[in-house]
Tab-separated table of N, CA and C in Angstrom:
chain	number	residue	atom	x	y	z
K	275	MET	N	58.536	161.624	121.363
K	275	MET	CA	59.300	160.638	120.663
K	275	MET	C	60.776	160.846	120.994
K	276	ALA	N	61.445	159.762	121.273
K	276	ALA	CA	62.834	159.865	121.684
K	276	ALA	C	63.727	159.963	120.451
K	277	ALA	N	64.704	160.787	120.537
K	277	ALA	CA	65.639	160.952	119.430
K	277	ALA	C	66.638	159.802	119.431
K	278	LEU	N	67.008	159.355	118.238
K	278	LEU	CA	68.003	158.297	118.132
K	278	LEU	C	69.375	158.879	118.415
K	279	LYS	N	70.100	158.184	119.244
K	279	LYS	CA	71.453	158.621	119.564
K	279	LYS	C	72.425	158.060	118.540
K	280	PRO	N	73.364	158.849	118.112
K	280	PRO	CA	74.385	158.302	117.213
K	280	PRO	C	75.214	157.255	117.970
K	281	PRO	N	75.708	156.232	117.237
K	281	PRO	CA	76.497	155.209	117.919
K	281	PRO	C	77.763	155.815	118.518
K	282	SER	N	78.136	155.279	119.652
K	282	SER	CA	79.347	155.774	120.311
K	282	SER	C	80.574	155.265	119.567
K	283	PRO	N	81.702	155.962	119.667
K	283	PRO	CA	82.935	155.517	119.011
K	283	PRO	C	83.345	154.108	119.451
K	284	ALA	N	83.083	153.783	120.708
K	284	ALA	CA	83.459	152.454	121.202
K	284	ALA	C	82.623	151.366	120.521
K	285	SER	N	81.322	151.615	120.333
K	285	SER	CA	80.484	150.593	119.702
K	285	SER	C	80.812	150.475	118.208
K	286	GLU	N	81.167	151.595	117.563
K	286	GLU	CA	81.583	151.533	116.158
K	286	GLU	C	82.868	150.715	116.022
K	287	LEU	N	83.806	150.931	116.912
K	287	LEU	CA	85.062	150.191	116.893
K	287	LEU	C	84.802	148.700	117.126
K	288	GLY	N	83.928	148.389	118.059
K	288	GLY	CA	83.583	146.992	118.343
K	288	GLY	C	82.967	146.326	117.130
K	289	GLN	N	82.065	147.032	116.446
K	289	GLN	CA	81.416	146.468	115.252
K	289	GLN	C	82.435	146.238	114.135
K	290	ARG	N	83.369	147.168	113.953
K	290	ARG	CA	84.424	147.001	112.946
K	290	ARG	C	85.299	145.788	113.261
K	291	MET	N	85.640	145.629	114.529
K	291	MET	CA	86.469	144.483	114.942
K	291	MET	C	85.745	143.163	114.661
K	292	ILE	N	84.447	143.122	114.939
K	292	ILE	CA	83.668	141.909	114.670
K	292	ILE	C	83.644	141.637	113.168
K	293	ASN	N	83.408	142.660	112.360
K	293	ASN	CA	83.378	142.492	110.899
K	293	ASN	C	84.727	142.002	110.371
K	294	MET	N	85.819	142.576	110.869
K	294	MET	CA	87.154	142.168	110.426
K	294	MET	C	87.446	140.731	110.853
K	295	SER	N	87.021	140.343	112.050
K	295	SER	CA	87.247	138.974	112.535
K	295	SER	C	86.495	137.967	111.670
K	296	VAL	N	85.255	138.272	111.339
K	296	VAL	CA	84.471	137.379	110.492
K	296	VAL	C	85.106	137.263	109.101
K	297	ALA	N	85.577	138.378	108.551
K	297	ALA	CA	86.225	138.349	107.238
K	297	ALA	C	87.499	137.510	107.280
K	298	MET	N	88.306	137.648	108.325
K	298	MET	CA	89.552	136.885	108.443
K	298	MET	C	89.265	135.389	108.574
K	299	ILE	N	88.251	135.039	109.364
K	299	ILE	CA	87.893	133.630	109.524
K	299	ILE	C	87.443	133.056	108.181
K	300	ALA	N	86.677	133.826	107.424
K	300	ALA	CA	86.217	133.369	106.106
K	300	ALA	C	87.394	133.165	105.162
K	301	ILE	N	88.347	134.080	105.145
K	301	ILE	CA	89.514	133.967	104.268
K	301	ILE	C	90.341	132.741	104.626
K	302	VAL	N	90.616	132.561	105.910
K	302	VAL	CA	91.394	131.406	106.357
K	302	VAL	C	90.647	130.117	106.019
K	303	GLY	N	89.341	130.103	106.183
K	303	GLY	CA	88.548	128.922	105.857
K	303	GLY	C	88.623	128.563	104.379
K	304	VAL	N	88.543	129.559	103.508
K	304	VAL	CA	88.618	129.310	102.065
K	304	VAL	C	89.998	128.766	101.693
K	305	ILE	N	91.051	129.339	102.221
K	305	ILE	CA	92.418	128.873	101.938
K	305	ILE	C	92.590	127.444	102.434
K	306	ALA	N	92.143	127.175	103.660
K	306	ALA	CA	92.265	125.825	104.221
K	306	ALA	C	91.497	124.819	103.372
K	307	TYR	N	90.321	125.179	102.905
K	307	TYR	CA	89.515	124.282	102.073
K	307	TYR	C	90.263	123.914	100.791
K	308	PHE	N	90.831	124.893	100.104
K	308	PHE	CA	91.521	124.619	98.853
K	308	PHE	C	92.802	123.813	99.068
K	309	LEU	N	93.518	124.071	100.159
K	309	LEU	CA	94.710	123.277	100.447
K	309	LEU	C	94.332	121.847	100.803
K	310	TYR	N	93.283	121.678	101.595
K	310	TYR	CA	92.842	120.348	102.029
K	310	TYR	C	92.358	119.502	100.858
K	311	THR	N	91.626	120.098	99.942
K	311	THR	CA	91.090	119.343	98.800
K	311	THR	C	92.131	119.138	97.709
K	312	GLY	N	93.270	119.804	97.801
K	312	GLY	CA	94.316	119.636	96.798
K	312	GLY	C	94.138	120.518	95.577
K	313	ALA	N	93.150	121.414	95.598
K	313	ALA	CA	92.930	122.307	94.461
K	313	ALA	C	94.094	123.286	94.319
K	314	VAL	N	94.731	123.622	95.424
K	314	VAL	CA	95.904	124.487	95.417
K	314	VAL	C	96.998	123.740	96.149
K	315	GLU	N	98.141	123.618	95.511
K	315	GLU	CA	99.254	122.916	96.116
K	315	GLU	C	100.447	123.864	96.152
K	316	PRO	N	100.891	124.241	97.337
K	316	PRO	CA	102.038	125.144	97.387
K	316	PRO	C	103.279	124.447	96.818
K	317	ASP	N	104.076	125.212	96.105
K	317	ASP	CA	105.278	124.633	95.508
K	317	ASP	C	106.256	124.236	96.600
K	318	GLU	N	106.726	123.014	96.489
K	318	GLU	CA	107.762	122.547	97.383
K	318	GLU	C	109.095	122.896	96.739
K	319	PRO	N	110.117	123.124	97.533
K	319	PRO	CA	111.401	123.466	96.930
K	319	PRO	C	111.900	122.386	95.962
K	320	VAL	N	111.714	121.118	96.341
K	320	VAL	CA	112.103	120.019	95.473
K	320	VAL	C	110.931	119.047	95.428
K	321	LYS	N	110.495	118.703	94.221
K	321	LYS	CA	109.327	117.840	94.071
K	321	LYS	C	109.676	116.651	93.196
K	322	LEU	N	109.356	115.448	93.699
K	322	LEU	CA	109.582	114.216	92.951
K	322	LEU	C	108.232	113.689	92.484
K	323	THR	N	108.123	113.414	91.182
K	323	THR	CA	106.912	112.849	90.596
K	323	THR	C	107.244	111.477	90.033
K	324	VAL	N	106.376	110.497	90.320
K	324	VAL	CA	106.604	109.113	89.907
K	324	VAL	C	105.443	108.634	89.043
K	325	SER	N	105.757	107.914	87.982
K	325	SER	CA	104.730	107.186	87.235
K	325	SER	C	105.339	105.855	86.825
K	326	ALA	N	104.522	104.819	86.913
K	326	ALA	CA	104.987	103.474	86.573
K	326	ALA	C	104.112	102.931	85.461
K	327	VAL	N	104.748	102.387	84.437
K	327	VAL	CA	104.029	101.870	83.279
K	327	VAL	C	104.483	100.439	83.011
K	328	GLN	N	103.529	99.530	82.975
K	328	GLN	CA	103.824	98.135	82.657
K	328	GLN	C	104.025	98.024	81.150
K	329	ARG	N	105.140	97.439	80.731
K	329	ARG	CA	105.450	97.367	79.300
K	329	ARG	C	104.693	96.255	78.593
K	330	ASP	N	104.583	95.082	79.226
K	330	ASP	CA	103.891	93.939	78.628
K	330	ASP	C	102.948	93.344	79.660
K	331	ALA	N	101.898	92.675	79.191
K	331	ALA	CA	100.954	92.019	80.100
K	331	ALA	C	101.641	90.868	80.830
K	332	ALA	N	101.189	90.617	82.067
K	332	ALA	CA	101.735	89.513	82.854
K	332	ALA	C	101.372	88.203	82.187
K	333	SER	N	102.362	87.292	82.127
K	333	SER	CA	102.080	85.992	81.513
K	333	SER	C	102.885	84.909	82.226
K	334	GLY	N	102.197	84.095	82.992
K	334	GLY	CA	102.781	82.905	83.614
K	334	GLY	C	104.027	83.141	84.429
K	335	GLU	N	105.105	82.471	84.025
K	335	GLU	CA	106.350	82.453	84.790
K	335	GLU	C	107.316	83.577	84.428
K	336	LYS	N	107.032	84.310	83.344
K	336	LYS	CA	107.929	85.388	82.917
K	336	LYS	C	107.829	86.575	83.862
K	337	SER	N	108.955	87.224	84.102
K	337	SER	CA	108.918	88.430	84.936
K	337	SER	C	108.073	89.511	84.242
K	338	ILE	N	107.530	90.395	85.049
K	338	ILE	CA	106.656	91.446	84.535
K	338	ILE	C	107.485	92.716	84.370
K	339	PRO	N	107.734	93.142	83.125
K	339	PRO	CA	108.558	94.336	82.908
K	339	PRO	C	107.755	95.621	83.138
K	340	MET	N	108.387	96.578	83.804
K	340	MET	CA	107.747	97.852	84.092
K	340	MET	C	108.798	98.955	84.032
K	341	ASN	N	108.405	100.122	83.584
K	341	ASN	CA	109.277	101.298	83.609
K	341	ASN	C	108.802	102.223	84.716
K	342	ILE	N	109.733	102.714	85.504
K	342	ILE	CA	109.424	103.722	86.509
K	342	ILE	C	110.027	105.030	86.014
K	343	ASP	N	109.149	105.967	85.681
K	343	ASP	CA	109.575	107.271	85.173
K	343	ASP	C	109.559	108.275	86.313
K	344	LEU	N	110.658	108.991	86.475
K	344	LEU	CA	110.817	109.950	87.567
K	344	LEU	C	111.086	111.340	87.022
K	345	ARG	N	110.551	112.318	87.727
K	345	ARG	CA	110.826	113.716	87.417
K	345	ARG	C	111.134	114.409	88.735
K	346	LEU	N	112.340	114.927	88.862
K	346	LEU	CA	112.770	115.656	90.050
K	346	LEU	C	112.886	117.122	89.676
K	347	GLU	N	112.060	117.966	90.317
K	347	GLU	CA	112.015	119.395	89.990
K	347	GLU	C	112.599	120.225	91.122
K	348	ASN	N	113.422	121.177	90.759
K	348	ASN	CA	113.943	122.149	91.712
K	348	ASN	C	113.155	123.446	91.523
K	349	ASN	N	112.190	123.702	92.412
K	349	ASN	CA	111.357	124.899	92.317
K	349	ASN	C	111.934	126.080	93.088
K	350	SER	N	113.104	125.904	93.650
K	350	SER	CA	113.703	126.980	94.447
K	350	SER	C	114.492	127.936	93.552
K	351	LYS	N	115.001	128.986	94.172
K	351	LYS	CA	115.775	129.988	93.436
K	351	LYS	C	117.261	129.678	93.452
K	352	GLU	N	117.622	128.561	94.106
K	352	GLU	CA	119.035	128.221	94.236
K	352	GLU	C	119.310	126.826	93.708
K	353	ARG	N	120.517	126.613	93.280
K	353	ARG	CA	120.972	125.295	92.843
K	353	ARG	C	121.025	124.383	94.069
K	354	ILE	N	120.601	123.123	93.909
K	354	ILE	CA	120.657	122.196	95.034
K	354	ILE	C	121.631	121.070	94.725
K	355	ALA	N	122.301	120.625	95.766
K	355	ALA	CA	123.218	119.497	95.648
K	355	ALA	C	122.451	118.219	95.961
K	356	LEU	N	122.658	117.198	95.151
K	356	LEU	CA	122.055	115.892	95.362
K	356	LEU	C	123.173	114.907	95.656
K	357	THR	N	123.075	114.203	96.769
K	357	THR	CA	124.110	113.244	97.128
K	357	THR	C	123.481	111.926	97.573
K	358	ALA	N	124.228	110.859	97.375
K	358	ALA	CA	123.832	109.526	97.830
K	358	ALA	C	125.084	108.833	98.358
K	359	PRO	N	124.934	107.985	99.377
K	359	PRO	CA	126.108	107.326	99.962
K	359	PRO	C	126.850	106.425	98.978
K	360	ASN	N	126.118	105.873	97.991
K	360	ASN	CA	126.739	105.065	96.942
K	360	ASN	C	125.784	105.009	95.755
K	361	GLN	N	126.233	104.454	94.649
K	361	GLN	CA	125.422	104.444	93.424
K	361	GLN	C	124.134	103.636	93.575
K	362	CYS	N	124.114	102.645	94.450
K	362	CYS	CA	122.914	101.831	94.654
K	362	CYS	C	121.826	102.589	95.414
K	363	GLU	N	122.170	103.647	96.107
K	363	GLU	CA	121.200	104.407	96.899
K	363	GLU	C	120.594	105.588	96.142
K	364	ILE	N	120.990	105.809	94.906
K	364	ILE	CA	120.400	106.897	94.117
K	364	ILE	C	118.923	106.601	93.885
K	365	PHE	N	118.615	105.357	93.522
K	365	PHE	CA	117.249	104.959	93.200
K	365	PHE	C	116.904	103.683	93.962
K	366	ARG	N	115.818	103.738	94.767
K	366	ARG	CA	115.319	102.576	95.513
K	366	ARG	C	113.807	102.517	95.355
K	367	TRP	N	113.227	101.315	95.404
K	367	TRP	CA	111.778	101.197	95.274
K	367	TRP	C	111.269	99.976	96.033
K	368	PHE	N	109.962	100.017	96.377
K	368	PHE	CA	109.259	98.830	96.849
K	368	PHE	C	107.793	98.948	96.467
K	369	LEU	N	107.126	97.797	96.390
K	369	LEU	CA	105.750	97.700	95.911
K	369	LEU	C	104.860	97.157	97.021
K	370	THR	N	103.663	97.764	97.189
K	370	THR	CA	102.677	97.262	98.152
K	370	THR	C	101.381	96.957	97.409
K	371	ASP	N	100.552	96.103	98.012
K	371	ASP	CA	99.266	95.786	97.398
K	371	ASP	C	98.210	96.794	97.834
K	372	SER	N	96.952	96.538	97.452
K	372	SER	CA	95.874	97.481	97.759
K	372	SER	C	95.600	97.595	99.257
K	373	LYS	N	96.059	96.618	100.053
K	373	LYS	CA	95.898	96.668	101.516
K	373	LYS	C	97.135	97.257	102.191
K	374	ASN	N	98.040	97.784	101.383
K	374	ASN	CA	99.291	98.386	101.848
K	374	ASN	C	100.239	97.348	102.463
K	375	GLU	N	100.120	96.113	102.029
K	375	GLU	CA	101.013	95.044	102.464
K	375	GLU	C	102.190	94.955	101.505
K	376	PHE	N	103.379	94.723	102.041
K	376	PHE	CA	104.590	94.610	101.234
K	376	PHE	C	104.456	93.471	100.228
K	377	VAL	N	104.887	93.709	98.977
K	377	VAL	CA	104.847	92.694	97.932
K	377	VAL	C	106.259	92.384	97.424
K	378	GLN	N	106.976	93.405	97.003
K	378	GLN	CA	108.301	93.192	96.434
K	378	GLN	C	109.103	94.478	96.553
K	379	SER	N	110.439	94.324	96.602
K	379	SER	CA	111.307	95.499	96.600
K	379	SER	C	112.467	95.253	95.651
K	380	GLN	N	113.235	96.277	95.498
K	380	GLN	CA	114.413	96.217	94.637
K	380	GLN	C	115.383	95.199	95.210
K	381	SER	N	115.930	94.351	94.350
K	381	SER	CA	116.921	93.386	94.825
K	381	SER	C	118.306	93.995	94.646
K	382	ASP	N	119.160	93.710	95.584
K	382	ASP	CA	120.529	94.207	95.502
K	382	ASP	C	121.409	93.140	94.882
K	383	GLU	N	121.606	93.269	93.588
K	383	GLU	CA	122.458	92.329	92.874
K	383	GLU	C	123.856	92.915	92.786
K	384	GLY	N	124.792	92.221	93.375
K	384	GLY	CA	126.160	92.698	93.350
K	384	GLY	C	126.415	93.721	94.445
K	385	ALA	N	127.667	93.981	94.669
K	385	ALA	CA	128.060	94.916	95.718
K	385	ALA	C	128.220	96.317	95.152
K	386	CYS	N	127.916	97.284	95.976
K	386	CYS	CA	128.118	98.680	95.587
K	386	CYS	C	129.387	99.192	96.248
K	387	THR	N	130.182	99.862	95.477
K	387	THR	CA	131.358	100.476	96.068
K	387	THR	C	130.906	101.610	96.973
K	388	GLN	N	131.505	101.725	98.116
K	388	GLN	CA	131.121	102.735	99.098
K	388	GLN	C	131.786	104.068	98.785
K	389	VAL	N	131.353	104.646	97.673
K	389	VAL	CA	131.848	105.943	97.234
K	389	VAL	C	130.657	106.873	97.100
K	390	THR	N	130.720	108.014	97.741
K	390	THR	CA	129.622	108.973	97.680
K	390	THR	C	129.461	109.480	96.258
K	391	VAL	N	128.201	109.536	95.826
K	391	VAL	CA	127.874	109.997	94.483
K	391	VAL	C	127.143	111.322	94.632
K	392	SER	N	127.451	112.276	93.775
K	392	SER	CA	126.770	113.567	93.877
K	392	SER	C	126.588	114.209	92.506
K	393	THR	N	125.590	115.067	92.455
K	393	THR	CA	125.323	115.881	91.277
K	393	THR	C	124.604	117.129	91.777
K	394	ALA	N	124.188	117.981	90.864
K	394	ALA	CA	123.475	119.202	91.255
K	394	ALA	C	122.320	119.425	90.297
K	395	LEU	N	121.306	120.113	90.790
K	395	LEU	CA	120.144	120.457	89.981
K	395	LEU	C	119.960	121.971	90.077
K	396	ASP	N	120.079	122.628	88.929
K	396	ASP	CA	119.981	124.085	88.894
K	396	ASP	C	118.591	124.574	89.285
K	397	ALA	N	118.513	125.836	89.674
K	397	ALA	CA	117.251	126.464	90.060
K	397	ALA	C	116.263	126.431	88.905
K	398	HIS	N	115.017	126.152	89.219
K	398	HIS	CA	113.915	126.123	88.246
K	398	HIS	C	114.189	125.168	87.085
K	399	ARG	N	114.834	124.070	87.392
K	399	ARG	CA	115.121	123.034	86.391
K	399	ARG	C	114.570	121.699	86.900
K	400	ALA	N	114.480	120.747	85.989
K	400	ALA	CA	114.023	119.406	86.339
K	400	ALA	C	114.897	118.380	85.651
K	401	MET	N	114.989	117.218	86.253
K	401	MET	CA	115.680	116.107	85.613
K	401	MET	C	114.707	114.937	85.522
K	402	ASN	N	114.719	114.270	84.386
K	402	ASN	CA	113.849	113.128	84.129
K	402	ASN	C	114.719	111.897	83.946
K	403	GLU	N	114.256	110.792	84.510
K	403	GLU	CA	114.989	109.543	84.351
K	403	GLU	C	113.991	108.391	84.384
K	404	SER	N	114.311	107.335	83.676
K	404	SER	CA	113.448	106.156	83.619
K	404	SER	C	114.273	104.940	84.012
K	405	PHE	N	113.683	104.099	84.868
K	405	PHE	CA	114.365	102.894	85.322
K	405	PHE	C	113.530	101.668	84.967
K	406	PRO	N	114.128	100.672	84.305
K	406	PRO	CA	113.396	99.431	84.043
K	406	PRO	C	113.387	98.568	85.311
K	407	VAL	N	112.241	97.938	85.596
K	407	VAL	CA	112.081	97.099	86.775
K	407	VAL	C	111.436	95.796	86.330
K	408	GLU	N	111.869	94.705	86.902
K	408	GLU	CA	111.280	93.389	86.619
K	408	GLU	C	110.559	92.918	87.884
K	409	LEU	N	109.248	92.716	87.765
K	409	LEU	CA	108.454	92.241	88.898
K	409	LEU	C	108.350	90.718	88.855
K	410	ASP	N	108.384	90.111	90.032
K	410	ASP	CA	108.324	88.662	90.178
K	410	ASP	C	106.885	88.168	90.007
K	411	PRO	N	106.612	87.308	89.006
K	411	PRO	CA	105.242	86.834	88.788
K	411	PRO	C	104.723	85.943	89.914
K	412	ASN	N	105.611	85.425	90.765
K	412	ASN	CA	105.179	84.643	91.924
K	412	ASN	C	104.668	85.542	93.049
K	413	ARG	N	105.021	86.820	93.013
K	413	ARG	CA	104.599	87.770	94.046
K	413	ARG	C	103.526	88.729	93.551
K	414	VAL	N	103.599	89.065	92.279
K	414	VAL	CA	102.732	90.101	91.708
K	414	VAL	C	101.735	89.457	90.756
K	415	ARG	N	100.482	89.707	90.997
K	415	ARG	CA	99.382	89.231	90.154
K	415	ARG	C	98.663	90.445	89.583
K	416	PRO	N	97.851	90.270	88.541
K	416	PRO	CA	97.078	91.415	88.041
K	416	PRO	C	96.234	92.035	89.154
K	417	GLY	N	96.247	93.362	89.217
K	417	GLY	CA	95.505	94.073	90.256
K	417	GLY	C	96.078	95.452	90.511
K	418	GLU	N	95.633	96.053	91.613
K	418	GLU	CA	96.036	97.411	91.993
K	418	GLU	C	97.157	97.364	93.025
K	419	TYR	N	98.176	98.176	92.814
K	419	TYR	CA	99.331	98.241	93.699
K	419	TYR	C	99.732	99.707	93.877
K	420	ARG	N	100.723	99.927	94.733
K	420	ARG	CA	101.304	101.253	94.912
K	420	ARG	C	102.810	101.071	94.970
K	421	ILE	N	103.518	101.899	94.188
K	421	ILE	CA	104.979	101.843	94.183
K	421	ILE	C	105.520	103.039	94.961
K	422	TYR	N	106.470	102.767	95.845
K	422	TYR	CA	107.133	103.796	96.649
K	422	TYR	C	108.563	103.908	96.156
K	423	VAL	N	109.005	105.138	95.929
K	423	VAL	CA	110.320	105.374	95.336
K	423	VAL	C	111.093	106.399	96.158
K	424	ARG	N	112.391	106.150	96.292
K	424	ARG	CA	113.312	107.159	96.837
K	424	ARG	C	114.357	107.404	95.753
K	425	TYR	N	114.517	108.672	95.391
K	425	TYR	CA	115.427	109.057	94.310
K	425	TYR	C	116.222	110.270	94.778
K	426	TRP	N	117.504	110.132	94.868
K	426	TRP	CA	118.385	111.186	95.352
K	426	TRP	C	117.910	111.719	96.711
K	427	GLY	N	117.407	110.819	97.555
K	427	GLY	CA	116.984	111.196	98.906
K	427	GLY	C	115.588	111.773	99.001
K	428	HIS	N	114.877	111.907	97.897
K	428	HIS	CA	113.510	112.430	97.890
K	428	HIS	C	112.550	111.277	97.643
K	429	GLU	N	111.406	111.299	98.324
K	429	GLU	CA	110.472	110.177	98.259
K	429	GLU	C	109.135	110.576	97.661
K	430	ALA	N	108.527	109.607	96.949
K	430	ALA	CA	107.193	109.790	96.373
K	430	ALA	C	106.608	108.409	96.123
K	431	ASN	N	105.318	108.366	95.825
K	431	ASN	CA	104.672	107.098	95.499
K	431	ASN	C	103.602	107.344	94.450
K	432	ALA	N	103.177	106.250	93.824
K	432	ALA	CA	102.173	106.357	92.755
K	432	ALA	C	101.409	105.046	92.660
K	433	PRO	N	100.146	105.117	92.209
K	433	PRO	CA	99.390	103.886	91.990
K	433	PRO	C	99.900	103.160	90.752
K	434	VAL	N	99.763	101.820	90.772
K	434	VAL	CA	100.190	100.985	89.650
K	434	VAL	C	99.104	99.943	89.413
K	435	THR	N	98.726	99.759	88.173
K	435	THR	CA	97.793	98.701	87.811
K	435	THR	C	98.551	97.656	87.010
K	436	ILE	N	98.557	96.429	87.513
K	436	ILE	CA	99.199	95.323	86.795
K	436	ILE	C	98.102	94.580	86.049
K	437	ARG	N	98.331	94.393	84.773
K	437	ARG	CA	97.333	93.692	83.959
K	437	ARG	C	97.868	92.378	83.451
């Protein structure tokens, strides 16, 4: 009967390398899965959150009132400067339908003075603001839409249901 030979150091090293490679691939796969599905979302230095709420039901020729609520969070360890070329560029929006077709955007009523506007947001702080918006009943009907917002140079979007 032949005696079993102990594994050589080279084969032991090879087996360890294979085991470590499989473990690393599994770890990377699990992380990628959670990031892809949105279960884990890495903190962005600055995060803009948008929600739009219709105040009254749509009725005939009257404009459709809606509030756009914004939350701008500074998740970084440093204070950030927020600047806009003028006061009209602090907050901008446009609306698309369920097919991602343009429906309506913010109207520019009056002229904006060309003066740079700025403020700052401290580290680990957030600012909340709400803007009233009037939607045109000739363009907007009850249904599903998406609102796109730019606020202090940061962009986000959210679903909107018009009733």
